Coordinates of C-alpha atoms in Angstrom, one line a residue:
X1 CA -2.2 -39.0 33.8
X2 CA 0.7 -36.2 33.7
X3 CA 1.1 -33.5 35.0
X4 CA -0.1 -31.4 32.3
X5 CA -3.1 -33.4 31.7
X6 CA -4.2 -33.0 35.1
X7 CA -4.2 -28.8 34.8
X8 CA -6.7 -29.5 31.7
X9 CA -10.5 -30.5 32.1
X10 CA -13.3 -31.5 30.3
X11 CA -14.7 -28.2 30.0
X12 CA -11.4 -27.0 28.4
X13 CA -12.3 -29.5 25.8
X14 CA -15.8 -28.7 25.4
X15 CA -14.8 -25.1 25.2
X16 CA -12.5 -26.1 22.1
X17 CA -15.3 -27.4 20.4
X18 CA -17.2 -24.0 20.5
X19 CA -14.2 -22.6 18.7
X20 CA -14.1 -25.1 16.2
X21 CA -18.3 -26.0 15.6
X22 CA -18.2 -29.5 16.6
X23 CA -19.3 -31.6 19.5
X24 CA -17.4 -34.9 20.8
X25 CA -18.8 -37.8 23.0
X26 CA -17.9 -37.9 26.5
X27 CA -15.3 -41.0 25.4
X28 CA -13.6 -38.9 23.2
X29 CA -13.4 -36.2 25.0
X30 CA -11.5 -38.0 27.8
X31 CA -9.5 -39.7 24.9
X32 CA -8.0 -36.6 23.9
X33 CA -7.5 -35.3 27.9
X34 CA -5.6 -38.1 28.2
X35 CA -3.3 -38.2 24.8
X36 CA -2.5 -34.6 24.6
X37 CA 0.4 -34.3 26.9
X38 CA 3.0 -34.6 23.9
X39 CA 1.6 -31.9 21.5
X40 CA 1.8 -29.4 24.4
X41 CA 5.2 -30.5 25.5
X42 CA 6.3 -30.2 22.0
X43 CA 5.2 -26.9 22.0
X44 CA 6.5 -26.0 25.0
X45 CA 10.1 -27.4 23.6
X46 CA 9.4 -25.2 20.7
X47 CA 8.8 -21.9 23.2
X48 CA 12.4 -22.5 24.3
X49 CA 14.5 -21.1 21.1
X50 CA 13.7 -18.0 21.2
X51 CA 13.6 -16.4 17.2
X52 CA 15.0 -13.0 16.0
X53 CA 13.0 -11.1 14.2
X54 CA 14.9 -11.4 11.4
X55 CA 14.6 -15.4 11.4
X56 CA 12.2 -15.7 8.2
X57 CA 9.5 -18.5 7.6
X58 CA 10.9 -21.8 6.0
X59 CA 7.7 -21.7 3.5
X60 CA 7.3 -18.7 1.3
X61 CA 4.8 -16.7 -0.5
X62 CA 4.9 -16.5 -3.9
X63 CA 1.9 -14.8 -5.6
X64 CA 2.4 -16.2 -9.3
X65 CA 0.5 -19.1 -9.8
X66 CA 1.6 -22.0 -12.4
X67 CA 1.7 -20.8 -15.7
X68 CA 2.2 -17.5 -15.2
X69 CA 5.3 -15.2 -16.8
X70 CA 6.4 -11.8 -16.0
X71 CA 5.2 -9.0 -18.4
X72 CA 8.5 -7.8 -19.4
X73 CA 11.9 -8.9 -20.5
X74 CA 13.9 -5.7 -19.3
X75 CA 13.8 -3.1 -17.2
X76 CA 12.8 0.4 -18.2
X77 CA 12.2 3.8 -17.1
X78 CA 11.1 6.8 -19.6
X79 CA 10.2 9.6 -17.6
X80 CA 7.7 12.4 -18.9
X81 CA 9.7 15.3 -20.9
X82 CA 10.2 18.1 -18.3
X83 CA 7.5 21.1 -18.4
X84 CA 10.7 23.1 -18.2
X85 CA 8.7 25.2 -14.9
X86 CA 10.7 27.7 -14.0
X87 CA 12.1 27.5 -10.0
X88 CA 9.5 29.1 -7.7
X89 CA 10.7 32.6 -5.6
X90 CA 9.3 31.0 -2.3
X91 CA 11.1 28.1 -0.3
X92 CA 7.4 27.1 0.5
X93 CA 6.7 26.2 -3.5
X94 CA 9.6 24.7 -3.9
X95 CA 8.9 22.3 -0.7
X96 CA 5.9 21.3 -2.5
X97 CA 7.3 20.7 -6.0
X98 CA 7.1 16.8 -7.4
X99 CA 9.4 14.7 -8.1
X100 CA 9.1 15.4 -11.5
X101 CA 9.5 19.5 -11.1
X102 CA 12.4 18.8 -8.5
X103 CA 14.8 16.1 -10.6
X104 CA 15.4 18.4 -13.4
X105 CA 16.1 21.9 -11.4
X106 CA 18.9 19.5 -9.3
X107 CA 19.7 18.0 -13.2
X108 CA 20.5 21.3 -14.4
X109 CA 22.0 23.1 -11.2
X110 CA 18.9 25.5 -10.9
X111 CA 18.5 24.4 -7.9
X112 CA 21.4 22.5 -5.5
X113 CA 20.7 19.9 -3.4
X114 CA 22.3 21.7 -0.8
X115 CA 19.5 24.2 -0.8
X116 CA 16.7 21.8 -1.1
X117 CA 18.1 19.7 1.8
X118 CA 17.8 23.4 4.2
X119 CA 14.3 24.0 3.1
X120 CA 13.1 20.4 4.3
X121 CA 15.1 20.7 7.6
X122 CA 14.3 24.4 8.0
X123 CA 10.2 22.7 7.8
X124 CA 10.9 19.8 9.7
X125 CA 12.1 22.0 13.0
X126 CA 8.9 24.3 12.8
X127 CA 6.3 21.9 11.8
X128 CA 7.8 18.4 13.3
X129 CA 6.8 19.6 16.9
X130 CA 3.2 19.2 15.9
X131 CA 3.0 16.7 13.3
X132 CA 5.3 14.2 15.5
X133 CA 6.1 12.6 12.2
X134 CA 10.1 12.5 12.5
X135 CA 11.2 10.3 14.9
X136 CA 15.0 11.1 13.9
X137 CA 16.6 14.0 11.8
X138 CA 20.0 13.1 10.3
X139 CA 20.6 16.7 9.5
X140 CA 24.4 16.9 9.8
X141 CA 24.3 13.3 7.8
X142 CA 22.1 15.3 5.2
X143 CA 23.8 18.1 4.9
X144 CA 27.1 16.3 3.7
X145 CA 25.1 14.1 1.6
X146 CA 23.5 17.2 -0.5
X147 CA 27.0 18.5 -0.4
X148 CA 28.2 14.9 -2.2
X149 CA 25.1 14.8 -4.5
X150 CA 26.2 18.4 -5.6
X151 CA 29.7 17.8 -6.5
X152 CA 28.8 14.9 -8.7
X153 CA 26.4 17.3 -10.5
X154 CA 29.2 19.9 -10.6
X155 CA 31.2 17.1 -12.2
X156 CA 28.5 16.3 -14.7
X157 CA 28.0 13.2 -12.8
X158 CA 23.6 12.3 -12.3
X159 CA 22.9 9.2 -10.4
X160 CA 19.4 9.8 -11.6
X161 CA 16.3 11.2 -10.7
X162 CA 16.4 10.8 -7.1
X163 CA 20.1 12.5 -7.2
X164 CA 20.1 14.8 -4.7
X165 CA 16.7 15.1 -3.7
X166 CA 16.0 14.5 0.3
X167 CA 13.3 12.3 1.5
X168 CA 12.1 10.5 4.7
X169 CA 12.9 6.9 5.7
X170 CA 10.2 4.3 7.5
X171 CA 11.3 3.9 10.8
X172 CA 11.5 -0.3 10.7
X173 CA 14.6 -0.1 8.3
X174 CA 18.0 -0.3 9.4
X175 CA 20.4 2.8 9.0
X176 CA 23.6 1.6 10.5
X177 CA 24.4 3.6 13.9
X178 CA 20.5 5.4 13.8
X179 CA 18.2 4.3 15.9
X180 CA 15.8 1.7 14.0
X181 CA 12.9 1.4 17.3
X182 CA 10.1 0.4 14.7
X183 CA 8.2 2.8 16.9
X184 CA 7.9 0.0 19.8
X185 CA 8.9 1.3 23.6
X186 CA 10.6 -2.4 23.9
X187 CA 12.9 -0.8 21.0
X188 CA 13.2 2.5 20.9
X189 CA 17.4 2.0 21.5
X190 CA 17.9 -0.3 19.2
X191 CA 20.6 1.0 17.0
X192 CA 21.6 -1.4 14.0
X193 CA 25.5 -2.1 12.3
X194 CA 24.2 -1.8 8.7
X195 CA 22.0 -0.7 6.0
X196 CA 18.8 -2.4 5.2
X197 CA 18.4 -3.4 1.4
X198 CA 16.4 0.1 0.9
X199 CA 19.0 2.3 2.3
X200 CA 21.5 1.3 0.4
X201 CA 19.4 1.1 -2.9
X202 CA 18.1 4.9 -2.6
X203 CA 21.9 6.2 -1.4
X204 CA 23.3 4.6 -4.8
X205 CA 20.5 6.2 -6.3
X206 CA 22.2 9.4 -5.3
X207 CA 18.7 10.3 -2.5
X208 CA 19.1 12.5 0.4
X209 CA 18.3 10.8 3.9
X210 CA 16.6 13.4 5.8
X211 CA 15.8 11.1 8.7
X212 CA 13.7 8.4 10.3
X213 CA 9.8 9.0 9.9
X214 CA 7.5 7.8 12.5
X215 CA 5.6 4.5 12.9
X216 CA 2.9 3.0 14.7
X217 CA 4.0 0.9 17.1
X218 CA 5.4 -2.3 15.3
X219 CA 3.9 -1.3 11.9
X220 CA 0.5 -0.3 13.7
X221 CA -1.8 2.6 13.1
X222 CA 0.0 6.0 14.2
X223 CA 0.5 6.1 17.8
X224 CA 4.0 5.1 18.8
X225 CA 6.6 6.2 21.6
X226 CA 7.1 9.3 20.7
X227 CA 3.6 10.4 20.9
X228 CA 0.9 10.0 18.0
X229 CA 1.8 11.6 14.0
X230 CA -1.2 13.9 12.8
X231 CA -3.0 14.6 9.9
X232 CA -1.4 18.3 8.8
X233 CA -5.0 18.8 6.5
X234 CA -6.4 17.8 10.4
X235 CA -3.7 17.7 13.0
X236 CA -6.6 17.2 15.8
X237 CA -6.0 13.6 14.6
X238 CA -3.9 11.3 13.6
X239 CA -2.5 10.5 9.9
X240 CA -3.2 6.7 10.1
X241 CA -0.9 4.7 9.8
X242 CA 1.3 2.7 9.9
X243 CA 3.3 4.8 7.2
X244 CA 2.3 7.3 9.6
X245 CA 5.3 10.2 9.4
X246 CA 5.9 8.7 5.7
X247 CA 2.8 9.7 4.6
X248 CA 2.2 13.0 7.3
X249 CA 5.5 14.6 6.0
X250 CA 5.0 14.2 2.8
X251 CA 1.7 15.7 2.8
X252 CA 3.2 18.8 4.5
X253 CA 5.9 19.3 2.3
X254 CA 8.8 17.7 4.8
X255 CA 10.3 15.6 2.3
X256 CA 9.9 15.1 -1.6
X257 CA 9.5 11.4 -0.9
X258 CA 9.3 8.9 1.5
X259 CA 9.4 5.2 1.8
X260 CA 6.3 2.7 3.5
X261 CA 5.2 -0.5 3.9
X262 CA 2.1 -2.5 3.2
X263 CA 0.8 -5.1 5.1
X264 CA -2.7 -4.7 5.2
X265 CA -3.6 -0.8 4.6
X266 CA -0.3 0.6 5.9
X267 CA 0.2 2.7 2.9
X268 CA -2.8 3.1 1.5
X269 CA -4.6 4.2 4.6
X270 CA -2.8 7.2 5.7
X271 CA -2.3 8.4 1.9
X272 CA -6.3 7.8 1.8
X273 CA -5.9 10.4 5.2
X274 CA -3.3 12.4 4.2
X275 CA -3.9 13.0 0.9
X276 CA -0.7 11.8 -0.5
X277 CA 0.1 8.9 -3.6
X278 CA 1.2 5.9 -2.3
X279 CA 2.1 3.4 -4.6
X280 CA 2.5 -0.4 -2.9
X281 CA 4.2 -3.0 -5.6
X282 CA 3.5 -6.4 -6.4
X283 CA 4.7 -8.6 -3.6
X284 CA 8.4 -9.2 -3.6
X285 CA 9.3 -7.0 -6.2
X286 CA 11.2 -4.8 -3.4
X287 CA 13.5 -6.4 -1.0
X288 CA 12.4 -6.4 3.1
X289 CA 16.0 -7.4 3.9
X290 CA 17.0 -5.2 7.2
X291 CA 13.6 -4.6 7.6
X292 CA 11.5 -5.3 10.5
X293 CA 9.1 -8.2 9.8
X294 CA 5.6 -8.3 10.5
X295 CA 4.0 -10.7 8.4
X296 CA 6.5 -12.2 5.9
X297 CA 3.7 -13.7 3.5
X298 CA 2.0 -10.4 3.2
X299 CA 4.9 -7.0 3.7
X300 CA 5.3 -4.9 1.1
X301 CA 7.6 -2.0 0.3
X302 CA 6.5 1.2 -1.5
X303 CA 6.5 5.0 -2.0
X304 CA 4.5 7.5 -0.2
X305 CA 4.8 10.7 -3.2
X306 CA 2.8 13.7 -3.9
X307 CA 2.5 12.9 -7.5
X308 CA 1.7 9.6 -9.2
X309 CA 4.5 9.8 -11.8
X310 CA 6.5 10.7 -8.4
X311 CA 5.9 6.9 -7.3
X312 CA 7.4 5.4 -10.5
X313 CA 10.6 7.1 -10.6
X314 CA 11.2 5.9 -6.6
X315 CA 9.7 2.4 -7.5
X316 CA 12.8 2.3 -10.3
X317 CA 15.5 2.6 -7.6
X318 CA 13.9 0.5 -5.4
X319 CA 13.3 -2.4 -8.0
X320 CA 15.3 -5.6 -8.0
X321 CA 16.0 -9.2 -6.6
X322 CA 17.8 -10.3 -3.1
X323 CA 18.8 -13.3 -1.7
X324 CA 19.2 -11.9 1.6
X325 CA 14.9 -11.7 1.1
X326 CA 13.7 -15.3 1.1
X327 CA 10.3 -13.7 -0.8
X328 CA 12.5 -11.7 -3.3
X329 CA 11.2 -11.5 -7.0
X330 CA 13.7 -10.5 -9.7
X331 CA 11.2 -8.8 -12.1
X332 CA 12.3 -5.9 -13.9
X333 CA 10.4 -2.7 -14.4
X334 CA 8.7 -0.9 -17.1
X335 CA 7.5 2.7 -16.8
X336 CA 7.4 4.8 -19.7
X337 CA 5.2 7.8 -18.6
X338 CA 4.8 9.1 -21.8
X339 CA 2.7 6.0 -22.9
X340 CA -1.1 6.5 -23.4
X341 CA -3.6 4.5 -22.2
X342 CA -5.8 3.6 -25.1
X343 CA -6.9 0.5 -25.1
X344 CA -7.0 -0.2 -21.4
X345 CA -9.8 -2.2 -20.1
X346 CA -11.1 -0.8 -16.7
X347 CA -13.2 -2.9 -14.3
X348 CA -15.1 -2.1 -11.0
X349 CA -17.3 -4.1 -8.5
X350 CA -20.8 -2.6 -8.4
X351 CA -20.7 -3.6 -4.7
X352 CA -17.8 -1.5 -3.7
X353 CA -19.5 2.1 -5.1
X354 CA -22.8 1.2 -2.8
X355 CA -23.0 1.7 1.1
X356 CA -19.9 3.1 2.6
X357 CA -19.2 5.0 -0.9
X358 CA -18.6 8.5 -0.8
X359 CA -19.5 11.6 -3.1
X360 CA -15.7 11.7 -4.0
X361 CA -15.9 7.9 -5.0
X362 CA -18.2 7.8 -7.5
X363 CA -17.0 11.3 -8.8
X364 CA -13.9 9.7 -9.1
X365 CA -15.5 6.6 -10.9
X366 CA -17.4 9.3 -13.6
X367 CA -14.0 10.8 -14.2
X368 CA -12.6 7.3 -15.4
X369 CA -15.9 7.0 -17.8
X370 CA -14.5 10.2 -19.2
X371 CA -10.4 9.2 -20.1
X372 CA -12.0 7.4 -22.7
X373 CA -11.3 3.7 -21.9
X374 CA -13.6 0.4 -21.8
X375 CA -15.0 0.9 -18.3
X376 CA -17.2 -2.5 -17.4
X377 CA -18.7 -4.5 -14.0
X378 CA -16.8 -7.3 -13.3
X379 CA -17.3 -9.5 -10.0
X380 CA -15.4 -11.9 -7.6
X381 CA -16.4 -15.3 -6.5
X382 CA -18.5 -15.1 -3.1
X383 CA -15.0 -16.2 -0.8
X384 CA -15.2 -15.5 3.1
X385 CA -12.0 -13.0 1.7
X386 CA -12.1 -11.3 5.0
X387 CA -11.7 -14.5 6.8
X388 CA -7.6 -14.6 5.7
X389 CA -7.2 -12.0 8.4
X390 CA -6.3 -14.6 10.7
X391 CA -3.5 -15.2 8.8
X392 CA -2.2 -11.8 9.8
X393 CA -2.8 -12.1 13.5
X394 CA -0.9 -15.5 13.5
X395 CA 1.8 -14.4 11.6
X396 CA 2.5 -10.9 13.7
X397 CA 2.4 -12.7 16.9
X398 CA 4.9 -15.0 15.8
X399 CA 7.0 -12.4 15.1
X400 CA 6.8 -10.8 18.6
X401 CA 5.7 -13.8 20.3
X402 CA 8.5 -12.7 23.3
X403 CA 6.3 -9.5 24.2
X404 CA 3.5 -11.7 24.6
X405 CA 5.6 -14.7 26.4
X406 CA 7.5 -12.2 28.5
X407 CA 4.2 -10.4 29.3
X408 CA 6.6 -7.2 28.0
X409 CA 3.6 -6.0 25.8
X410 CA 2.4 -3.8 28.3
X411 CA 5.2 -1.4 27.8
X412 CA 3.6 -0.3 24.6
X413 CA 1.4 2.7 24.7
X414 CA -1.6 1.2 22.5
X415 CA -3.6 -1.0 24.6
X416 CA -7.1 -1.2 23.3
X417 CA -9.0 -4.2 22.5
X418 CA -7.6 -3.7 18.9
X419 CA -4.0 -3.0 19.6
X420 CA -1.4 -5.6 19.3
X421 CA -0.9 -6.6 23.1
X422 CA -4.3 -8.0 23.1
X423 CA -4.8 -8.9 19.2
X424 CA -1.2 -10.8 19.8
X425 CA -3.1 -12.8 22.9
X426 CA -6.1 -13.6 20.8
X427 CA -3.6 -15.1 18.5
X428 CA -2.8 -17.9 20.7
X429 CA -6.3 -19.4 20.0
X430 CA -6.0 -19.9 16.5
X431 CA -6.1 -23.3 15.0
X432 CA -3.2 -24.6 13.5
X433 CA -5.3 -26.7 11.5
X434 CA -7.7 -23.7 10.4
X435 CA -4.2 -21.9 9.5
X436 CA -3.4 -24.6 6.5
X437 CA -7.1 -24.3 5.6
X438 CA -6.5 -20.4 5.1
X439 CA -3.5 -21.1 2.9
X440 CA -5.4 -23.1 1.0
X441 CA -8.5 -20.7 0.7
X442 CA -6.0 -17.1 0.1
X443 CA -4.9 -20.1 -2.8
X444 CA -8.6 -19.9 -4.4
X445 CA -8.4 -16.1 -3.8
X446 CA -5.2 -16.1 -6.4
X447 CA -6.8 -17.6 -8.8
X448 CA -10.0 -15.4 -8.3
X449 CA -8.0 -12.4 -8.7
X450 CA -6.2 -14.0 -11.7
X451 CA -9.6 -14.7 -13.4
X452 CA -10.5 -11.2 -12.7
X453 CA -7.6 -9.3 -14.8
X454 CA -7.8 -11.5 -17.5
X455 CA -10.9 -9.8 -17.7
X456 CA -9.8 -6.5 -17.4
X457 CA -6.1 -4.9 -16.9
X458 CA -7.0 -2.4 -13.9
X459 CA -9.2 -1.9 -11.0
X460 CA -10.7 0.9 -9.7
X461 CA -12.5 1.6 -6.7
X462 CA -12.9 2.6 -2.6
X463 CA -9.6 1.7 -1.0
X464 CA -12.2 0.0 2.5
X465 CA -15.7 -0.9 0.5
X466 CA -15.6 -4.4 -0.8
X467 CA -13.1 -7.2 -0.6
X468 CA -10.1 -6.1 -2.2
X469 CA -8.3 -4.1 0.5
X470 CA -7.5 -8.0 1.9
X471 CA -8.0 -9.7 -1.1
X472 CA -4.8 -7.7 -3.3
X473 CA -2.9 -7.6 -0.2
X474 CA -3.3 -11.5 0.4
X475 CA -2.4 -12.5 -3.5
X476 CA 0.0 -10.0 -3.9
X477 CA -1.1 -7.3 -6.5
X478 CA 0.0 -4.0 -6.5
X479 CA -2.3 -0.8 -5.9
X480 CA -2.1 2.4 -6.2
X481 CA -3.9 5.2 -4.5
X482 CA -4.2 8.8 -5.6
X483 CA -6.1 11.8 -4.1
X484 CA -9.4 12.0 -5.9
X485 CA -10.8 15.0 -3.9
X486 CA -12.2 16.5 -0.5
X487 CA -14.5 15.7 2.1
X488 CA -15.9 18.0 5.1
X489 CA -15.3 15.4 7.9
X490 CA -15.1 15.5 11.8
X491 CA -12.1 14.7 13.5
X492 CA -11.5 10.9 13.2
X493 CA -10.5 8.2 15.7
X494 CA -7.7 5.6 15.5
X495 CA -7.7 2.3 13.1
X496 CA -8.2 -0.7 14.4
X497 CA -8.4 -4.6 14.3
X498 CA -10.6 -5.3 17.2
X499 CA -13.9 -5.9 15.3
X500 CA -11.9 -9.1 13.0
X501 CA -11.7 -6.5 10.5
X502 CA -9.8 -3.1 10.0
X503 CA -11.9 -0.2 10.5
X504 CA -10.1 3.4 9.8
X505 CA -11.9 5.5 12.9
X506 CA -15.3 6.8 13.5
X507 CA -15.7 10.5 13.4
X508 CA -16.4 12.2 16.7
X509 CA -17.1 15.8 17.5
X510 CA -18.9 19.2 15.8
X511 CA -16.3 20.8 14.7
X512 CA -15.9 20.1 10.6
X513 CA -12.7 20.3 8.7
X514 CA -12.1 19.9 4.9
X515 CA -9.7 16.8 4.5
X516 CA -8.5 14.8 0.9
X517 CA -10.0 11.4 0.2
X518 CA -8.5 9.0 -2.5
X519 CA -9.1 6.1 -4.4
X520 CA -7.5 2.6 -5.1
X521 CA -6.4 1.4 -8.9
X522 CA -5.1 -2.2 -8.8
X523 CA -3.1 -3.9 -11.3
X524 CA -1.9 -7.0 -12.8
X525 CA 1.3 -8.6 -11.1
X526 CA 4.4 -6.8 -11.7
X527 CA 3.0 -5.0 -14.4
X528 CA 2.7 -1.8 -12.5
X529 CA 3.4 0.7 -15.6
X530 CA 0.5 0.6 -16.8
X531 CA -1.3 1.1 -13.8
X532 CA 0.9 4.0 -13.7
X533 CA 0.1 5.3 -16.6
X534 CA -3.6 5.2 -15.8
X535 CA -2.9 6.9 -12.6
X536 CA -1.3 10.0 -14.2
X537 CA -4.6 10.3 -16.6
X538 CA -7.0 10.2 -13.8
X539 CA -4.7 12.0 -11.9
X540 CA -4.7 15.1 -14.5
X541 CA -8.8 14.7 -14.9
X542 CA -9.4 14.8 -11.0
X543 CA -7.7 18.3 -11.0
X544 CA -7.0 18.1 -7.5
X545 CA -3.7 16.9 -6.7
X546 CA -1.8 20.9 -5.9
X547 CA -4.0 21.8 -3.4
X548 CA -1.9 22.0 0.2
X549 CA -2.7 21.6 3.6
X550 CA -3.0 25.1 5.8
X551 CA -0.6 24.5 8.5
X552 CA 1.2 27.2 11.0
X553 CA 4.0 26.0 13.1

């Protein structure tokens, strides 16, 4: 018997069985003790080369199942005519102003880039001290970028409708010589020689790069080294995450837009917080490349807005294949927000509107009975959907399997039972074999979700009740999420994964403040105009989208 077979016992084997429901004979327990020393040497073998994060998965993801074809032949984008609103007297108004109001004062030289740029960083030095949601300004950077952006328009020269305007930046993608610490103490100096994918795609679309926005440590809720990002409607806590300072700045008027991910939550949850309109695409439509990888079957890239035609018109510059992104899609993109939405068939799962639903939930879901479309019950098969969340844990600690191996993972702040330190440990005592199994199962969940919008073209509902929080994020579907109204609510605590499940923080203490709550449309793959058009109806019939945090520096 070896070495290594000698540390193990028979109890170690009968402890394996608990894990996996089965019992062995005495024989064959001592059959495997004796016949295992080559699997863990292999694995040990394995533990020697030692993976960048940016080393990708042989096997990819790809959420279209056989038989299906993309939507659209061509790429288009038809923004809504311009109300022609005239430029507010007060910087604070103009701070606020969409998208949509912002592009054509810039279009027309109403308003300069230049000046738009100094109101953001004018609110980013009073109000970043307590919303910790910057983790780098770029303000010299900005400055002369506004100054660019306005010569072109002085030259009659428009990139588009992101020319000129300034917005914040996720803290996991690369900005050649800016810090890129993905909110992580182990790499907070980590300073990258080039652009990731999205930084280059939102510079060419003539966008102003404010600066880095905060993130929870490696993609992780909202505490990260620099302290923890707030809510501004509640800045006793935190904005969720891990889009943390994407979605906090946006909601106080920091930034016109900024850019999140998705793996599980991480852009709807802290616009469900914050009240802002996140928008995450089918999977693979946007390219990762230069981003920092946390689950390559499952990241997403999407924009955090305060408007939901807002989300389109960033989704436009962000659209298009990469080969440096093994998971990269080339789908084009069809937005034309002046299209109705007569016609569309609307579904919703009885079981998502009962316990857990709020007031706002099923006002929301009596305001989509009133834009006049077919509005029906659908159901999914009864799938252990929230099993797949193993997938997750596996795949994250992969990718920072050395914080774990080098017992580094107690530099980072977060150590509760759900943070990553001890989630990554947990990790270890996943089955391999149980891991196929949940590729084959999130398989079964595709074609659920496929049976589903043949039945109907969206889905509306709570963005936690029910199973599609994992089950869209697992097949790939994109979702939108748009403030539906307000909530009196105690301060809340922190998300986490400790219970096997995320859970978005229980309320604690008397005090009561009046903070936004959302809801969740899903779509069909890569057929997100649609979805955006349905958005901008309910949007306009929920009445509540203006309304701003009170915040004092």
């Amino acid at each position: 018997m070896s070495e290594i077979e000698r540390g193990l016992r028979i109890e170690d084997i009968a402890a394996a069985e608990r894990l996996m429901g089965v019992t062995y004979t005495p024989e064959e327990r001592a059959q495997m003790l004796e016949n295992l020393e080559g699997q863990i040497a292999s694995a040990q073998a394995r533990r020697t080369v030692r993976l960048d994060n940016a080393v990708p998965m042989a096997s990819r993801f790809d959420p279209r199942l056989p038989g299906f074809t993309l939507p659209h032949g061509q790429d288009l984008l038809r923004p809504a005519p311009s109300a022609g609103s005239p430029l507010p007297e007060a910087d604070e108004d103009i701070a606020f102003a969409t998208l949509a109001e912002l592009a054509p004062w810039i279009a027309s030289g109403t308003l300069t880039s230049r000046r738009l740029t100094e109101i953001y960083l004018d609110r980013i030095a009073a109000l970043n001290p307590k919303l910790e949601c910057f983790v780098t300004v770029c303000d010299a950077a900005a400055r002369a970028e506004a100054d660019a952006a306005d010569a072109l328009t002085r030259a009659g020269v428009l990139l588009g409708p992101l020319h000129g305007i300034p917005y914040g930046l996720k803290d996991l993608f690369d900005t050649k010589g800016v810090a890129t610490g993905w909110g992580a103490e182990p790499f907070r100096d980590r300073v990258p020689d080039r652009d990731a994918a999205v930084t280059r795609l939102l510079r060419q679309a003539g966008a102003v790069l404010l600066g880095k926005t905060s993130v929870g440590a490696l993609a992780y809720n909202d505490i990260w080294y620099g302290g923890r990002t707030r809510n501004p409607w509640n800045p006793a806590e935190g904005s969720s995450g891990s889009s943390a300072g994407s979605a906090s700045a946006t909601a106080a008027g920091l930034c016109a837009f900024a850019i999140g991910t998705e793996t599980l939550g991480s852009i709807t949850s802290p616009s469900q917080r914050c009240g802002t309109t996140g928008l995450r695409p089918t999977f693979g439509r946007v390219s990762r490349a230069g981003g920092m990888a946390l689950c390559w079957s499952l990241d997403k890239v999407g924009p955090i807005c305060r408007g939901v035609e807002d989300t389109g018109l960033v989704l436009a510059a962000l659209n298009g294949g990469d080969p440096e992104d093994r998971s990269s899609i080339a789908a084009p993109f069809h937005f034309d927000a002046t299209a109705g939405i007569e016609g569309l068939r609307v579904g919703y799962l009885p079981e998502a509107f009962d316990e857990g639903a709020t007031e706002v939930d099923h006002a929301a879901l009596d305001s989509v009975r009133g834009l006049g479309v077919d509005v029906t019950k659908v159901s999914l098969p009864p799938l252990p959907y929230g099993a797949l969340m193993n997938v997750l844990y596996a795949e994250a600690a992969a990718a920072f399997e050395a914080l774990t191996l080098d017992d580094t993972d107690d530099t980072l702040t977060w150590q509760d039972d759900g943070a990553w330190p001890n989630t990554f440990r947990k990790a270890r005592f996943l089955s391999a074999v149980d891991h196929v199994q949940l590729d084959r199962l999130r398989y079964r969940v595709m074609e659920a979700l496929d049976a589903l919008f043949r039945e109907v073209d969206l889905l509306v509902g709570p963005f936690m009740t029910g199973p599609m929080l994992v089950a869209s994020n697992f097949t790939g579907h994109p979702c939108l999420h748009l403030r539906a109204g307000f909530s009196e609510m105690a301060t809340r605590g922190a998300a986490s994964l400790g219970s096997g499940r995320l859970t978005t923080g229980e309320e604690s203490g008397a005090e009561r403040f009046t903070v936004p709550q959302g809801i969740s449309v899903w779509g069909r793959l890569f057929d997100e105009g649609p979805l955006l058009n349905f958005g901008m109806a309910l949007e306009a019939a929920l009445g509540v989208a203006a309304r701003r945090p009170d915040l004092k520096a």
